[in-house]
mmCIF file of C-alpha atoms in Angstrom:
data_model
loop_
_atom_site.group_PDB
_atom_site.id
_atom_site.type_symbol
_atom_site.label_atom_id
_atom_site.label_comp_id
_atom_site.label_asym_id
_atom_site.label_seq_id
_atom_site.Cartn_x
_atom_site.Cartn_y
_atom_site.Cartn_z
ATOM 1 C CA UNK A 452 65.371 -20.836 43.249
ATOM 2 C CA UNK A 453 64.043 -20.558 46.315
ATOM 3 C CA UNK A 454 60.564 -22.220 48.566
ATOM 4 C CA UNK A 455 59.033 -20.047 50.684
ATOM 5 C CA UNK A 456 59.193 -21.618 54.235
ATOM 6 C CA UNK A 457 59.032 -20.068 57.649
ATOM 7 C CA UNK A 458 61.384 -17.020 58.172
ATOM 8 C CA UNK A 459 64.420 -19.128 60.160
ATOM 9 C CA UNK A 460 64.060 -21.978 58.080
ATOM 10 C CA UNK A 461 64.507 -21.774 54.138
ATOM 11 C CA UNK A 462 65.016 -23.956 51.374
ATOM 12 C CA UNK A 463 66.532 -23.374 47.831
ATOM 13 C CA UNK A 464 66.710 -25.422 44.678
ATOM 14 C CA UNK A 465 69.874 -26.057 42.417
ATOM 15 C CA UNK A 466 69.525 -28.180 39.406
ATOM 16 C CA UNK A 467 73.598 -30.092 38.651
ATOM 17 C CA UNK A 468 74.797 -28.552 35.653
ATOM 18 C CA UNK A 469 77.009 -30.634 33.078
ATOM 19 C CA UNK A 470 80.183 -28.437 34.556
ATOM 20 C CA UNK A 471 79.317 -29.342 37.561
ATOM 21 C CA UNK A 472 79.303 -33.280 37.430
ATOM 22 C CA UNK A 473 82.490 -35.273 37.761
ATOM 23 C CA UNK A 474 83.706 -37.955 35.170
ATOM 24 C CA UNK A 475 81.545 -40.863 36.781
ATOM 25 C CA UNK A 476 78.538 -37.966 36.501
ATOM 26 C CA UNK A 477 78.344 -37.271 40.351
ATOM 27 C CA UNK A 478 78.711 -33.276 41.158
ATOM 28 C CA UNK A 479 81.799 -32.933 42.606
ATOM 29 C CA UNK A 480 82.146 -31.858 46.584
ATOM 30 C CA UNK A 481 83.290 -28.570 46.097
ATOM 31 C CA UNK A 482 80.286 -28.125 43.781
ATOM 32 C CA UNK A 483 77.868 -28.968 46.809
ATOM 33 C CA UNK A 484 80.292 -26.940 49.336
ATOM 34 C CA UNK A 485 78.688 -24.108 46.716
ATOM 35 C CA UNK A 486 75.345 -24.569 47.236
ATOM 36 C CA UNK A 487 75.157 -24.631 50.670
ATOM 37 C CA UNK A 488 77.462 -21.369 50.324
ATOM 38 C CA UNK A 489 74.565 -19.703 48.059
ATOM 39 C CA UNK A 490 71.926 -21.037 50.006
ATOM 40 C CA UNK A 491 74.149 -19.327 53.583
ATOM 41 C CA UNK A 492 74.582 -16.464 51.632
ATOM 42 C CA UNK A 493 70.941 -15.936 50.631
ATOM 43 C CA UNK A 494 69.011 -16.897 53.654
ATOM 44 C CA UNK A 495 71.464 -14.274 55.832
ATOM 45 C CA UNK A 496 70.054 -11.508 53.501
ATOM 46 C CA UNK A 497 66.133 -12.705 53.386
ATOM 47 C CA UNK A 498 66.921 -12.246 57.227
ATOM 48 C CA UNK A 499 68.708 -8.867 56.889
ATOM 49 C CA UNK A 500 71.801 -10.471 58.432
ATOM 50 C CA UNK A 501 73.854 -11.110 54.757
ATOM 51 C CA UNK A 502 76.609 -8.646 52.790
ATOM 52 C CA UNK A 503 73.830 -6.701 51.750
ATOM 53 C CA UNK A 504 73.127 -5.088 55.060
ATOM 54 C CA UNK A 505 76.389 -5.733 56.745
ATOM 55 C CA UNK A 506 78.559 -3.271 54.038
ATOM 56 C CA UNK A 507 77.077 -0.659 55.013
ATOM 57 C CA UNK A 508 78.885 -1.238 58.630
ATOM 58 C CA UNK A 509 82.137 -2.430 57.810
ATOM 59 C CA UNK A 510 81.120 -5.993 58.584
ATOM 60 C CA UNK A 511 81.246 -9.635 56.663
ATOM 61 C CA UNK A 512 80.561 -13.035 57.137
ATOM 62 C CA UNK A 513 83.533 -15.832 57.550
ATOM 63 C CA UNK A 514 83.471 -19.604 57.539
ATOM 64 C CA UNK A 515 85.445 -20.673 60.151
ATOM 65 C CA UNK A 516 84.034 -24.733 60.153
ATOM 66 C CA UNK A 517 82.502 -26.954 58.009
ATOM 67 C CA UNK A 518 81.174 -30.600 58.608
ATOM 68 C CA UNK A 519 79.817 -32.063 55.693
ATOM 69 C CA UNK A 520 78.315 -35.823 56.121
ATOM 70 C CA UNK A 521 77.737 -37.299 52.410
ATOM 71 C CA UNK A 522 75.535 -40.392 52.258
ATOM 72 C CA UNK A 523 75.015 -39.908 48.794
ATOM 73 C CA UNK A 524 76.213 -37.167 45.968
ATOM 74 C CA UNK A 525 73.532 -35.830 43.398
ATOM 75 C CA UNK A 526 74.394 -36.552 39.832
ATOM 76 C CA UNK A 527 73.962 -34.867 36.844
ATOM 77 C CA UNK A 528 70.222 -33.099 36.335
ATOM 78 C CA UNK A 529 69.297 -33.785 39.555
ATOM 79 C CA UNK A 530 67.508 -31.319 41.096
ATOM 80 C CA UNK A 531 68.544 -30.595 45.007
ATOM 81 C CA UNK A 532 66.768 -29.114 47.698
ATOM 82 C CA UNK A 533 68.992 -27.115 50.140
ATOM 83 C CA UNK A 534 67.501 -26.685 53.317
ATOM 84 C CA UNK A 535 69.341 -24.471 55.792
ATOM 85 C CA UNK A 536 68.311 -22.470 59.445
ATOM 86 C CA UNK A 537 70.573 -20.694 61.823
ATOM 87 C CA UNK A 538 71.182 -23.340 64.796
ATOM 88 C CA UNK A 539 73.036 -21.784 67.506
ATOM 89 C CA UNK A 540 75.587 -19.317 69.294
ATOM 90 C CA UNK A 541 79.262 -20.470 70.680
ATOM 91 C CA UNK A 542 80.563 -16.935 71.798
ATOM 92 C CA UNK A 543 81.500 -15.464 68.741
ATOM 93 C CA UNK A 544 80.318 -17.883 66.413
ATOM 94 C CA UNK A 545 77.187 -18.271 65.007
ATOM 95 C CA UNK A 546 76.156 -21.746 63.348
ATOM 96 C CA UNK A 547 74.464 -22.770 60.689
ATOM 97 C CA UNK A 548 72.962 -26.100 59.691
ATOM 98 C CA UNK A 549 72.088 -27.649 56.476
ATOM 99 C CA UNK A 550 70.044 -30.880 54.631
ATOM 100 C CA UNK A 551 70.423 -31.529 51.372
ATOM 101 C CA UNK A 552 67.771 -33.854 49.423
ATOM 102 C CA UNK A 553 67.466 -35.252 46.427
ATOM 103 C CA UNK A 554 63.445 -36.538 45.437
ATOM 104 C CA UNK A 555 62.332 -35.551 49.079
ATOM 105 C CA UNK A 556 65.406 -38.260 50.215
ATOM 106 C CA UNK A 557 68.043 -36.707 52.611
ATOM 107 C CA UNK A 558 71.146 -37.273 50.859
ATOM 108 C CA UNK A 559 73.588 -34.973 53.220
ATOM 109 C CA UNK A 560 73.930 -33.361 55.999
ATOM 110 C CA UNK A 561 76.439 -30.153 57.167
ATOM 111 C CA UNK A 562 76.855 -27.984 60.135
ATOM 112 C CA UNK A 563 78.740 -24.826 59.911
ATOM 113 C CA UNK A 564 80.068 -21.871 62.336
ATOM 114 C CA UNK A 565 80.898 -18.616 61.054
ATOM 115 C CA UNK A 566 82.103 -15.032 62.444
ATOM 116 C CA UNK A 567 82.012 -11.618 61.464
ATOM 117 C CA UNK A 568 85.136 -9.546 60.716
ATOM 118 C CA UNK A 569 85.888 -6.294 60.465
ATOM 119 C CA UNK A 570 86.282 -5.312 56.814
ATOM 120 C CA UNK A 571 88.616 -2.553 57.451
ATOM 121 C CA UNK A 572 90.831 -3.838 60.079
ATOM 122 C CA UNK A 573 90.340 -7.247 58.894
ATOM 123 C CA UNK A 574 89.648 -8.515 62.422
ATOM 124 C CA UNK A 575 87.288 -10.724 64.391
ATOM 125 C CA UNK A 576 84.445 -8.583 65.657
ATOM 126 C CA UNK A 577 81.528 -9.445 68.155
ATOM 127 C CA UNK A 578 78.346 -10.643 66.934
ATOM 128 C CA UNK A 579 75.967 -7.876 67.189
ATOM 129 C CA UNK A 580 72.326 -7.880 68.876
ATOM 130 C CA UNK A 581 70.934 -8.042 65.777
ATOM 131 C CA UNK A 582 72.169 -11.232 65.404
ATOM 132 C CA UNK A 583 72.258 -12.507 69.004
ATOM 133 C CA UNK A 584 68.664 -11.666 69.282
ATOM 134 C CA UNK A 585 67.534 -13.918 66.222
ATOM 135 C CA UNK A 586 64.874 -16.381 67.388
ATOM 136 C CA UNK A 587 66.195 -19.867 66.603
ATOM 137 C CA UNK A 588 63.959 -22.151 64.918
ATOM 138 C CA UNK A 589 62.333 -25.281 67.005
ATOM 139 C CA UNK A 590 64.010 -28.086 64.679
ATOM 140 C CA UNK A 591 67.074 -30.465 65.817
ATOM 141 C CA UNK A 592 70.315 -30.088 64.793
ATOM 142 C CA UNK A 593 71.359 -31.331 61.128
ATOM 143 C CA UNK A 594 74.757 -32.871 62.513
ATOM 144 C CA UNK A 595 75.662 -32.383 66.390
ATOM 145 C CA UNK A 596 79.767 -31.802 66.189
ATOM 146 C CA UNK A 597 81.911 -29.948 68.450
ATOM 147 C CA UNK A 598 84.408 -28.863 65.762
ATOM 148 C CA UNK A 599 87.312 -30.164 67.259
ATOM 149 C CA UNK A 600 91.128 -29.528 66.065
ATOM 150 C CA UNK A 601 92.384 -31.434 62.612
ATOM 151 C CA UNK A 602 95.208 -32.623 63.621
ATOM 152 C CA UNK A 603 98.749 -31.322 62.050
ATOM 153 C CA UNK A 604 100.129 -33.781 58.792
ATOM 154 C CA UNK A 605 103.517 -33.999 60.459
ATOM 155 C CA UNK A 606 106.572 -34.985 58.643
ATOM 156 C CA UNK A 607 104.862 -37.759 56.404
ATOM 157 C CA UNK A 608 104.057 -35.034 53.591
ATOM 158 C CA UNK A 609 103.419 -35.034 50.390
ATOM 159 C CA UNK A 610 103.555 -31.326 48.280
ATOM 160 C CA UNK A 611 100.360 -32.493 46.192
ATOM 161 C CA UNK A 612 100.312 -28.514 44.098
ATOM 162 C CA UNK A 613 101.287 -25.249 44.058
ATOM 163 C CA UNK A 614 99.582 -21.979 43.039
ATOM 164 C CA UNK A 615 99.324 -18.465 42.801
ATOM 165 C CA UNK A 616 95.885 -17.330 44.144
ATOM 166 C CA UNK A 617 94.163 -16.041 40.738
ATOM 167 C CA UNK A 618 91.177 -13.750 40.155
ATOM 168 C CA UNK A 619 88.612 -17.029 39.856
ATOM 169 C CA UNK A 620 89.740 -18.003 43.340
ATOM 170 C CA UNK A 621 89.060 -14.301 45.022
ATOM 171 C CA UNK A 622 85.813 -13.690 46.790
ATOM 172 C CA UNK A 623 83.776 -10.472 47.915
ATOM 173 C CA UNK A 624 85.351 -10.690 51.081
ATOM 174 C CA UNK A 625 88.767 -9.973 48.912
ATOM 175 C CA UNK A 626 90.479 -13.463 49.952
ATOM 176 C CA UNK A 627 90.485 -17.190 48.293
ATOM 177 C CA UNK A 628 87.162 -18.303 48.913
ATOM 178 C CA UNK A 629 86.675 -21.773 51.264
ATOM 179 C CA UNK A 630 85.338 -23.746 48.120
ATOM 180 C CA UNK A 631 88.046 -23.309 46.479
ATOM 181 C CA UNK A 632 90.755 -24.905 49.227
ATOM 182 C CA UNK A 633 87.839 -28.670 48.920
ATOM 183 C CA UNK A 634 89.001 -28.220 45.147
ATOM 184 C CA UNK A 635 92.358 -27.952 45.606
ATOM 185 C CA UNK A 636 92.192 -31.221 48.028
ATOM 186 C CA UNK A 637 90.479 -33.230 45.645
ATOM 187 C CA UNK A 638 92.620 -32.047 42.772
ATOM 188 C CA UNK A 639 95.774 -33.813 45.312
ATOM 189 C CA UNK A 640 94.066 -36.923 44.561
ATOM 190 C CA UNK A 641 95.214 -39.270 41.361
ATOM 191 C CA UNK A 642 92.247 -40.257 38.886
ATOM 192 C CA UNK A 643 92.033 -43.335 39.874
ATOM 193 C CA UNK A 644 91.846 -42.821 43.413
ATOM 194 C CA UNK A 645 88.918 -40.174 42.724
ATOM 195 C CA UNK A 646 87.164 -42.383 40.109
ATOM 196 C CA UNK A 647 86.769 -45.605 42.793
ATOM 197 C CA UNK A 648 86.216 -43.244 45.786
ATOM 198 C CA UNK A 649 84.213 -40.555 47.200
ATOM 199 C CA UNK A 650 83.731 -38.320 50.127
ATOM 200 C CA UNK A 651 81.542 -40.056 52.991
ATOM 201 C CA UNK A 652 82.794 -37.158 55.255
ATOM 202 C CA UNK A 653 84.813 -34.030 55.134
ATOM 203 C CA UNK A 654 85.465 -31.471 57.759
ATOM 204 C CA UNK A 655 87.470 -27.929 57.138
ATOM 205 C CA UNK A 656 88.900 -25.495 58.809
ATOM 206 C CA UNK A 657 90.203 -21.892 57.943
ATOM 207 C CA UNK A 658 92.839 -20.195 59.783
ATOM 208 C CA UNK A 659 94.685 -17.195 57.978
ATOM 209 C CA UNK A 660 93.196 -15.342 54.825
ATOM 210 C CA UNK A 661 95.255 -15.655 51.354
ATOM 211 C CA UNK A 662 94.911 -12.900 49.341
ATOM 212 C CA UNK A 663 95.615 -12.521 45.436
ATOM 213 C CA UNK A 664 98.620 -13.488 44.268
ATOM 214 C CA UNK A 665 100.090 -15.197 47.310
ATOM 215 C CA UNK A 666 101.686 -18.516 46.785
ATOM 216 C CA UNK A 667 100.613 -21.153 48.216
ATOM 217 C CA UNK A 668 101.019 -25.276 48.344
ATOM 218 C CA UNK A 669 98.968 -28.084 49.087
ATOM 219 C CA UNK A 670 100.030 -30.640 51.022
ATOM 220 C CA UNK A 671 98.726 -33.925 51.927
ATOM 221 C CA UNK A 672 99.091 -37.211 53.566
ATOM 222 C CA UNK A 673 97.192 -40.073 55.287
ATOM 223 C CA UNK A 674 95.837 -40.571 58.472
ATOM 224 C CA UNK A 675 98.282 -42.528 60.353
ATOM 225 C CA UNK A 676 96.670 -46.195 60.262
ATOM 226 C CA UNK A 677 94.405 -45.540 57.673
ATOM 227 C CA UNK A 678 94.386 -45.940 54.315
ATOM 228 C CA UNK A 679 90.676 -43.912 53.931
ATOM 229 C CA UNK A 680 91.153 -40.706 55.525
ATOM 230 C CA UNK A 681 93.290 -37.998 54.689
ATOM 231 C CA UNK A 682 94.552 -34.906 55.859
ATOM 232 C CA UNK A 683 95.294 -31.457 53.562
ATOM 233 C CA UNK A 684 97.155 -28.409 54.400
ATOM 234 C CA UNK A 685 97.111 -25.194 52.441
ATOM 235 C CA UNK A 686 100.390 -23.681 53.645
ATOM 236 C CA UNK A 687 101.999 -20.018 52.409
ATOM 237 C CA UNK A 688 105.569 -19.687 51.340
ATOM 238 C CA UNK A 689 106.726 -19.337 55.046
ATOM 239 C CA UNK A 690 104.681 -22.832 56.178
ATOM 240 C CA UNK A 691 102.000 -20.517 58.360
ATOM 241 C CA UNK A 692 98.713 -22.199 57.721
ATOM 242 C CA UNK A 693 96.033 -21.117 55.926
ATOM 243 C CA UNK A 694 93.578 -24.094 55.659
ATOM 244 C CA UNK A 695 92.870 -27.864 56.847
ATOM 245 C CA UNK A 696 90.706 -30.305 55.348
ATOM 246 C CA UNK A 697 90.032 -33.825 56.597
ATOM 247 C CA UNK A 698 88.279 -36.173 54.503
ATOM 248 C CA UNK A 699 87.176 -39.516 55.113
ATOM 249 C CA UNK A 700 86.686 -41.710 51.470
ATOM 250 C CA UNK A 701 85.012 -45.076 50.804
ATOM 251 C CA UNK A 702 84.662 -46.979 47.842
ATOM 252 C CA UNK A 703 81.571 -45.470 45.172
#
């Protein structure tokens, strides 16, 4: 569901689904990773800049970054406004911000920067006019962050899962979508970690495709000195990496 706004700036509605809500009755991250996804997704095409009109050149939207700033999670049946605008240009990035409100009440905040690939030869490709040339709307920033490097988990590991990327994790791009690597992280967590926690912050970064069928393990493993942030790899067999999350807990 969708508002109509001015043409940069759109918002869309989700209402939390029973599937959707966690055991204390909070949707889960990866659930609001999703709407901001859709709500991406379908402001690109209201602006003629989504998969509908990019197929047709052998182009599609990546996620490359994602900084999501929670200060609190909708629960069950609430309904949440999604609020999202194109926010910038870093070479050949675009970004993307987002609020997310609950009852008119900002309850998050996420910045994002994406790139286009080449479908065919699966490679980065240069933001076209089209895109370049997009007026950006007159609004601040949602969060101001420069993206900088997660670092590496080093030798302090922990193999938290293993998998074989399956048909629900596969995307229209053809590779394991990002919302499904947040999953995976919280699924590394124990129960009781997950039922006295949540996310406060999370930031994730994607750096080699997985495709259907590869195998693939999660690893985690704390911030050195901290016992509230953690770090998560999605490795391939060979150790190359594929994703990063970082995610900062405090107590619900």
């Amino acid at each position: 569901m969708t508002d109509g706004n001015n043409r940069t700036t759109r918002t869309f509605r989700y209402k939390v689904r029973a599937h959707e809500a966690d055991s204390t009755g909070a949707a889960r991250p990866d659930v609001l990773c999703d709407y901001l996804q859709d709500a991406a997704a379908n402001h690109a095409d209201h602006l003629e800049l989504g998969a509908t009109q990019l197929v047709g050149e052998g182009l599609a939207w990546v996620l490359a970054r994602l900084v999501l700033e929670v200060q609190e999670m909708p629960r069950w049946q609430d309904e949440v406004a999604v609020t999202t605008w194109p926010s910038g240009r870093q070479g050949i990035f675009a970004t993307r911000d987002f609020e997310v409100s609950v009852n008119d009440r900002i309850t998050a905040r996420a910045t994002t920067a994406w790139f286009l690939i080449d479908i065919s030869r699966r490679r980065p490709a240069r933001l076209p006019e089209v895109v370049t040339s997009l007026p950006l709307p007159e609004r601040p920033r949602s969060l101001v962050d420069d993206f900088g490097r997660i670092p590496r988990i080093g030798n302090a590991t922990e193999t938290a899962g293993t998998r074989r990327a399956a048909y629900t994790d596969i995307d229209m791009n053809r590779h394991v979508n990002h919302v499904r690597y947040l999953a995976w992280a919280m699924d590394a967590m124990e129960s009781d970690w997950l039922a006295q926690h949540q996310v406060r912050r999370l930031e994730m970064q994607f750096k080699n495709e997985a495709v259907m069928g590869q195998h693939l393990r999660t690893m985690r493993a704390p911030l050195p000195d901290s016992e509230s942030t953690w770090i998560y790899e999605v490795q391939g067999e060979d150790g190359g990496l594929v994703s990063q999350t970082r995610i900062d807990w405090r107590p619900r």
